[in-house]
Amino acid sequence: MTALLLGALGLTLSLIVPGILANARWPDRAPVAAVVLWQAVTLTAVLAALGVVLAAPEEVTRAAGSGRPVVEAALIGALAVAALIIVRLLVSLIGVSRRSRARRARHRMLVDLLDRAEQHRELGPDNLRVLDGPLPLAYCVPGREPRVVLSHGVLQVLDREQVDAVLAHEQTHLRHRHEVVMESFTAFYRAVPRPLRSRLPLDAVHLLLEMIADDVARRRVGAAPLRAALERLSDAVPLTEDAAADPRGDARRRRLARLGESHTGSVALTVLVTVAAAGLLVLPTVILVVPWLDRALEAWPLS
Amino acid sequence: MLGHMALGDLEREVMTQLWDAGEPLTVRQVHERLSRQRDLAYTTVMTVLDRLAKKGVVTQQKADRAYRYAPAQTREEMTASVMLDALTSSDDQDAALAYFVGRLPPDALAAAIEAARKK
């Protein structure tokens, strides 16, 4: 019974909940809590899968009244599969973070060499780099030696206030280590067998992190310059609307819409969602796993 | 040895000299050009060129018993490839960089960079 319930929970969390969560609009009002909820959903799904792997063989052999050698073999098999799942996740995480680090290091080296230092002395931050070229482009390179990169085009289409808004947005990504959050979701995505993979969590969390950076930037410089910067930069990159990751320009519209409202954050919603996330992580363990563990340990065959 | 200048700044200035020259330069030529603005040891310039060659952004060629150095790519080429790298997303690369305007498919971006360059 425990295995069945955990299995149902795991399937619900990995197949049904992501679709609902990705289409919901309330996360726009509590992006930080929404990221926490995505993390809880993903982690609980993994724990449920581990729970099924461990509980199912024990429950089946106990119900069938199997002899000691069968029970032992089932337990060892279950432990091996659980270990395999954990190792696969860890290998994926290490691989993603190693490849990202290497790519960032090379990227940082190149933007340092290409930097037009004379164009941004008065703009401030030491980690800012400006590239030649009229195509407006703004992004950050996270890591231990982070960089914020603007193209010369950005300085041409934005005024000083709007540039400050963009810088505040990018510095937030860097200061809050958003790349670590993205790396963990990417690692999970890659660890899931190909037919079961879904990009929903990856894309949803990416958008939420943008909203979090928007919120910090708006507190620092106001919503108007940030909104103007976002509009001008995405208009200037003419092909954004066709982008595969955001086919209808939805992400951009959602970010602009919340920058148009006077106050977007909701404390009550944030508290509610954070409590839900904690409950999701803790309750299945308390309700399902602990009673099963009690029964299973009584009959522990390897002692 | 480097005085008040950070190594990163020096590397950038050496690259700028090589890009502006338009032809391969010897260590002595690079040293001469940089020395117009400041006091700089010849061996320092040699070290910097060597580091840049090891990073693969500068190529070393031997001509007339002297090594000459040239950028591996023009400034425009290198800028375009950096921008392409920044905006390209794939499963592996999602986590690497964060962007302000959102993601673009690589061929659309290559076209956009090309179009912007011709303007």
Coordinates of N, CA, C and O in Angstrom, one line a residue, chain A residues 111-224:
Chain A
V111 N 35.3 38.0 -23.0 CA 34.7 39.3 -22.8 C 35.7 40.3 -22.2 O 35.7 41.5 -22.4
D112 N 36.6 39.7 -21.3 CA 37.6 40.6 -20.7 C 38.6 41.1 -21.8 O 39.0 42.3 -21.8
L113 N 38.9 40.3 -22.8 CA 39.8 40.8 -23.9 C 39.1 41.7 -24.9 O 39.7 42.7 -25.4
L114 N 37.8 41.5 -25.1 CA 37.0 42.4 -26.0 C 36.5 43.7 -25.4 O 36.0 44.5 -26.1
D115 N 36.6 43.8 -24.1 CA 36.0 44.9 -23.4 C 36.5 46.2 -23.9 O 37.7 46.4 -24.2
R116 N 35.5 47.2 -24.1 CA 35.9 48.5 -24.5 C 35.8 49.4 -23.2 O 34.8 50.1 -23.0
A117 N 36.8 49.3 -22.4 CA 36.8 49.9 -21.0 C 36.5 51.4 -21.1 O 35.8 51.9 -20.2
E118 N 37.0 52.0 -22.2 CA 36.9 53.5 -22.2 C 35.4 53.9 -22.4 O 35.1 55.1 -22.1
Q119 N 34.5 53.0 -22.7 CA 33.1 53.3 -23.0 C 32.2 53.3 -21.7 O 31.1 53.7 -21.7
H120 N 32.8 52.8 -20.6 CA 31.9 52.6 -19.4 C 32.5 53.0 -18.1 O 32.1 52.6 -17.1
R121 N 33.6 53.9 -18.2 CA 34.3 54.2 -16.9 C 33.3 54.8 -15.9 O 33.3 54.6 -14.7
E122 N 32.3 55.7 -16.4 CA 31.5 56.4 -15.5 C 30.3 55.6 -15.1 O 29.5 56.0 -14.2
L123 N 30.1 54.4 -15.7 CA 28.9 53.6 -15.3 C 29.0 52.8 -14.0 O 28.0 52.4 -13.4
G124 N 30.2 52.7 -13.5 CA 30.4 52.1 -12.2 C 31.0 50.8 -12.0 O 32.2 50.7 -11.9
P125 N 30.2 49.7 -12.0 CA 30.6 48.5 -11.5 C 31.9 47.9 -12.2 O 32.1 48.0 -13.4
D126 N 32.8 47.4 -11.3 CA 34.1 46.9 -11.8 C 33.9 45.7 -12.7 O 34.7 45.4 -13.6
N127 N 32.8 44.9 -12.5 CA 32.7 43.7 -13.3 C 31.9 43.9 -14.6 O 31.5 42.9 -15.3
L128 N 31.7 45.1 -15.0 CA 31.0 45.4 -16.3 C 31.9 45.3 -17.5 O 33.1 45.8 -17.4
R129 N 31.5 44.7 -18.5 CA 32.2 44.7 -19.8 C 31.3 45.1 -20.9 O 30.1 44.8 -20.9
V130 N 31.9 45.9 -21.8 CA 31.1 46.4 -23.0 C 31.7 45.9 -24.3 O 32.9 46.0 -24.5
L131 N 30.9 45.2 -25.1 CA 31.3 44.7 -26.4 C 30.9 45.6 -27.5 O 29.9 46.3 -27.4
D132 N 31.7 45.6 -28.6 CA 31.3 46.4 -29.8 C 30.1 45.8 -30.4 O 29.8 44.7 -30.2
G133 N 29.5 46.6 -31.2 CA 28.4 46.1 -32.0 C 27.0 46.7 -31.7 O 26.7 47.0 -30.5
P134 N 26.2 46.9 -32.7 CA 25.0 47.7 -32.6 C 23.8 46.8 -32.1 O 22.8 47.3 -31.6
L135 N 23.9 45.5 -32.1 CA 22.9 44.6 -31.6 C 22.8 44.7 -30.1 O 23.7 44.4 -29.4
P136 N 21.6 45.2 -29.6 CA 21.6 45.4 -28.1 C 21.5 44.1 -27.4 O 20.6 43.3 -27.7
L137 N 22.3 43.9 -26.4 CA 22.4 42.6 -25.8 C 22.9 42.9 -24.3 O 23.8 43.6 -24.1
A138 N 22.2 42.3 -23.4 CA 22.6 42.4 -21.9 C 22.5 41.1 -21.3 O 21.5 40.5 -21.3
Y139 N 23.6 40.7 -20.6 CA 23.5 39.4 -19.9 C 24.6 39.4 -18.8 O 25.4 40.3 -18.7
C140 N 24.6 38.3 -18.0 CA 25.6 38.2 -17.0 C 26.3 36.8 -17.1 O 25.7 35.8 -17.6
V141 N 27.5 36.8 -16.7 CA 28.3 35.5 -16.7 C 28.6 35.2 -15.2 O 29.4 35.8 -14.6
P142 N 27.8 34.3 -14.6 CA 28.0 34.0 -13.2 C 29.2 33.3 -12.9 O 30.0 32.8 -13.8
G143 N 29.5 33.1 -11.6 CA 30.7 32.4 -11.2 C 31.4 33.2 -10.1 O 30.9 34.1 -9.5
R144 N 32.6 32.7 -9.7 CA 33.4 33.3 -8.6 C 33.8 34.7 -9.0 O 34.0 35.6 -8.2
E145 N 34.2 34.8 -10.4 CA 34.5 36.2 -10.9 C 33.5 36.5 -11.9 O 33.7 36.4 -13.1
P146 N 32.3 37.0 -11.4 CA 31.2 37.3 -12.3 C 31.4 38.5 -13.2 O 32.2 39.4 -12.9
R147 N 30.7 38.5 -14.3 CA 30.7 39.7 -15.2 C 29.3 40.0 -15.6 O 28.5 39.2 -15.8
V148 N 29.1 41.4 -15.8 CA 27.9 41.8 -16.5 C 28.3 42.3 -17.9 O 29.3 43.1 -17.9
V149 N 27.7 41.9 -18.9 CA 28.1 42.2 -20.3 C 27.0 43.0 -20.9 O 25.8 42.6 -21.0
L150 N 27.3 44.2 -21.5 CA 26.4 44.9 -22.3 C 27.1 45.1 -23.7 O 28.3 45.2 -23.8
S151 N 26.2 45.2 -24.7 CA 26.8 45.6 -26.0 C 26.7 47.1 -26.2 O 26.0 47.7 -25.5
H152 N 27.5 47.6 -27.1 CA 27.5 49.0 -27.3 C 26.1 49.5 -27.7 O 25.7 50.6 -27.4
G153 N 25.4 48.6 -28.4 CA 24.0 48.9 -28.8 C 23.1 49.2 -27.6 O 22.2 50.1 -27.8
V154 N 23.3 48.6 -26.5 CA 22.5 48.9 -25.3 C 22.7 50.3 -24.9 O 21.8 51.0 -24.6
L155 N 24.0 50.7 -24.9 CA 24.3 52.1 -24.5 C 23.7 53.1 -25.4 O 23.5 54.3 -25.1
Q156 N 23.5 52.7 -26.7 CA 22.9 53.6 -27.7 C 21.4 53.7 -27.5 O 20.8 54.8 -27.7
V157 N 20.7 52.6 -27.2 CA 19.2 52.7 -27.2 C 18.7 53.0 -25.8 O 17.5 53.4 -25.7
L158 N 19.5 52.8 -24.8 CA 18.9 53.1 -23.4 C 19.6 54.4 -22.8 O 20.7 54.7 -23.1
D159 N 18.8 55.1 -22.0 CA 19.4 56.2 -21.3 C 20.0 55.7 -20.0 O 19.9 54.5 -19.7
R160 N 20.6 56.6 -19.3 CA 21.4 56.2 -18.1 C 20.6 55.5 -17.1 O 21.0 54.5 -16.5
E161 N 19.4 56.0 -16.8 CA 18.5 55.3 -15.8 C 18.2 53.9 -16.2 O 18.1 53.0 -15.4
Q162 N 17.9 53.7 -17.5 CA 17.5 52.4 -18.0 C 18.7 51.4 -17.9 O 18.5 50.3 -17.6
V163 N 19.9 52.0 -18.3 CA 21.1 51.1 -18.1 C 21.3 50.7 -16.7 O 21.6 49.5 -16.4
D164 N 21.1 51.6 -15.7 CA 21.2 51.3 -14.3 C 20.2 50.2 -14.0 O 20.5 49.3 -13.2
A165 N 19.0 50.3 -14.5 CA 18.0 49.2 -14.3 C 18.4 47.9 -14.8 O 18.3 46.8 -14.0
V166 N 19.0 47.8 -16.0 CA 19.5 46.6 -16.5 C 20.7 46.0 -15.6 O 20.7 44.8 -15.3
L167 N 21.6 47.0 -15.2 CA 22.7 46.5 -14.4 C 22.2 46.0 -13.0 O 22.6 44.9 -12.6
A168 N 21.2 46.6 -12.4 CA 20.6 46.2 -11.2 C 20.0 44.8 -11.3 O 20.1 43.9 -10.5
H169 N 19.3 44.6 -12.5 CA 18.7 43.3 -12.8 C 19.8 42.2 -12.9 O 19.7 41.1 -12.2
E170 N 20.8 42.4 -13.6 CA 21.8 41.4 -13.8 C 22.6 41.1 -12.5 O 23.0 40.0 -12.2
Q171 N 22.9 42.2 -11.8 CA 23.7 42.0 -10.5 C 22.9 41.2 -9.6 O 23.4 40.5 -8.7
T172 N 21.5 41.3 -9.6 CA 20.7 40.4 -8.8 C 20.9 39.0 -9.1 O 21.0 38.1 -8.2
H173 N 20.9 38.6 -10.4 CA 21.1 37.2 -10.8 C 22.5 36.8 -10.2 O 22.6 35.6 -9.7
L174 N 23.5 37.6 -10.2 CA 24.8 37.2 -9.7 C 24.8 37.1 -8.2 O 25.3 36.1 -7.7
R175 N 24.3 38.1 -7.5 CA 24.3 38.2 -6.1 C 23.5 37.0 -5.5 O 23.9 36.4 -4.5
H176 N 22.4 36.7 -6.1 CA 21.5 35.7 -5.5 C 21.9 34.3 -6.0 O 21.2 33.3 -5.7
R177 N 23.0 34.2 -6.8 CA 23.4 32.9 -7.3 C 22.3 32.1 -8.0 O 22.1 30.9 -7.8
H178 N 21.6 32.8 -8.9 CA 20.5 32.1 -9.6 C 21.0 31.0 -10.5 O 20.3 30.1 -10.8
E179 N 22.3 31.0 -10.9 CA 22.8 30.0 -11.7 C 22.8 28.6 -11.0 O 22.6 27.6 -11.6
V180 N 22.9 28.7 -9.7 CA 22.9 27.4 -8.9 C 21.5 26.7 -9.0 O 21.4 25.5 -9.2
V181 N 20.5 27.6 -8.9 CA 19.1 27.1 -9.0 C 18.9 26.5 -10.4 O 18.4 25.3 -10.5
M182 N 19.3 27.2 -11.4 CA 19.2 26.7 -12.8 C 20.0 25.4 -13.0 O 19.5 24.5 -13.7
E183 N 21.2 25.4 -12.5 CA 22.0 24.2 -12.7 C 21.3 23.0 -12.1 O 21.4 21.9 -12.6
S184 N 20.7 23.1 -10.9 CA 20.1 22.0 -10.2 C 18.9 21.5 -11.0 O 18.7 20.3 -11.2
F185 N 18.1 22.4 -11.6 CA 17.0 21.9 -12.4 C 17.4 21.3 -13.7 O 16.9 20.4 -14.2
T186 N 18.5 21.9 -14.3 CA 19.1 21.3 -15.5 C 19.6 19.9 -15.3 O 19.4 19.0 -16.1
A187 N 20.3 19.7 -14.1 CA 20.8 18.4 -13.8 C 19.7 17.4 -13.6 O 19.8 16.3 -14.1
F188 N 18.6 17.8 -13.0 CA 17.5 16.9 -12.8 C 16.9 16.6 -14.1 O 16.6 15.4 -14.4
Y189 N 16.7 17.6 -15.0 CA 16.1 17.4 -16.3 C 16.9 16.3 -17.1 O 16.4 15.4 -17.7
R190 N 18.3 16.4 -17.0 CA 19.1 15.5 -17.8 C 19.2 14.1 -17.2 O 19.5 13.2 -17.9
A191 N 18.9 14.0 -15.9 CA 19.0 12.7 -15.2 C 17.8 11.9 -15.5 O 17.8 10.7 -15.4
V192 N 16.7 12.6 -15.8 CA 15.4 11.8 -16.1 C 15.5 11.1 -17.5 O 16.0 11.8 -18.4
P193 N 15.1 9.9 -17.6 CA 15.2 9.2 -18.9 C 14.4 10.0 -20.0 O 13.4 10.6 -19.7
R194 N 15.0 10.0 -21.2 CA 14.6 10.9 -22.3 C 13.0 11.0 -22.5 O 12.5 12.1 -22.6
P195 N 12.3 9.8 -22.6 CA 10.9 9.9 -22.9 C 10.1 10.6 -21.8 O 9.0 11.1 -22.1
L196 N 10.6 10.7 -20.6 CA 9.9 11.2 -19.5 C 10.2 12.7 -19.2 O 9.7 13.3 -18.4
R197 N 11.3 13.2 -19.9 CA 11.7 14.5 -19.6 C 10.7 15.6 -20.0 O 10.0 15.5 -20.9
S198 N 10.7 16.6 -19.2 CA 9.8 17.8 -19.5 C 10.6 19.1 -19.3 O 11.3 19.2 -18.2
R199 N 10.5 20.0 -20.2 CA 11.2 21.3 -20.1 C 10.4 22.3 -19.2 O 10.9 23.4 -18.9
L200 N 9.1 21.9 -18.8 CA 8.3 22.8 -18.1 C 8.9 23.4 -16.9 O 8.9 24.7 -16.7
P201 N 9.5 22.6 -16.0 CA 10.1 23.2 -14.8 C 11.2 24.2 -15.1 O 11.3 25.3 -14.6
L202 N 12.1 23.7 -16.1 CA 13.2 24.5 -16.5 C 12.8 25.9 -17.0 O 13.3 27.0 -16.5
D203 N 11.9 26.0 -17.9 CA 11.4 27.2 -18.4 C 10.7 28.1 -17.4 O 10.8 29.3 -17.4
A204 N 9.8 27.4 -16.6 CA 9.1 28.2 -15.6 C 10.0 28.8 -14.6 O 9.8 30.0 -14.2
V205 N 11.0 28.0 -14.1 CA 11.9 28.6 -13.1 C 12.7 29.7 -13.7 O 13.0 30.7 -13.0
H206 N 13.1 29.5 -14.9 CA 13.9 30.6 -15.6 C 13.2 31.9 -15.6 O 13.7 32.9 -15.2
L207 N 11.9 31.8 -16.0 CA 11.1 33.0 -16.0 C 10.9 33.6 -14.6 O 11.0 34.8 -14.4
L208 N 10.7 32.7 -13.6 CA 10.5 33.2 -12.2 C 11.8 33.9 -11.7 O 11.7 35.0 -11.0
L209 N 13.0 33.4 -12.1 CA 14.2 34.1 -11.7 C 14.3 35.4 -12.3 O 14.9 36.4 -11.7
E210 N 13.9 35.5 -13.6 CA 13.9 36.9 -14.2 C 13.0 37.8 -13.4 O 13.3 39.0 -13.2
M211 N 11.8 37.3 -13.0 CA 10.9 38.2 -12.2 C 11.5 38.6 -10.9 O 11.3 39.7 -10.5
I212 N 12.2 37.7 -10.3 CA 12.9 38.0 -9.0 C 13.9 39.1 -9.2 O 14.0 40.1 -8.5
A213 N 14.7 39.0 -10.3 CA 15.7 40.0 -10.6 C 15.0 41.4 -11.0 O 15.4 42.4 -10.6
D214 N 13.8 41.3 -11.7 CA 13.1 42.5 -12.0 C 12.6 43.2 -10.7 O 12.7 44.4 -10.6
D215 N 12.1 42.4 -9.7 CA 11.6 43.0 -8.5 C 12.7 43.7 -7.7 O 12.5 44.8 -7.2
V216 N 13.9 43.1 -7.6 CA 15.0 43.8 -6.9 C 15.4 45.1 -7.7 O 15.6 46.2 -7.1
A217 N 15.5 45.0 -9.0 CA 15.9 46.2 -9.8 C 14.8 47.3 -9.7 O 15.2 48.4 -9.6
R218 N 13.5 46.9 -9.7 CA 12.5 47.9 -9.6 C 12.6 48.6 -8.2 O 12.3 49.8 -8.1
R219 N 12.9 47.9 -7.2 CA 13.0 48.5 -5.9 C 14.2 49.5 -5.9 O 14.1 50.6 -5.2
R220 N 15.2 49.2 -6.6 CA 16.4 50.1 -6.7 C 16.2 51.3 -7.5 O 16.6 52.4 -7.2
V221 N 15.6 51.1 -8.7 CA 15.6 52.2 -9.7 C 14.1 52.6 -10.1 O 14.0 53.6 -10.9
G222 N 13.1 51.9 -9.7 CA 11.8 52.2 -10.1 C 11.3 51.3 -11.2 O 12.2 50.8 -12.0
A223 N 10.0 51.1 -11.4 CA 9.5 50.2 -12.4 C 9.6 50.8 -13.8 O 9.9 50.1 -14.8
A224 N 9.5 52.1 -13.9 CA 9.4 52.8 -15.3 C 10.7 52.5 -16.1 O 10.6 52.1 -17.2

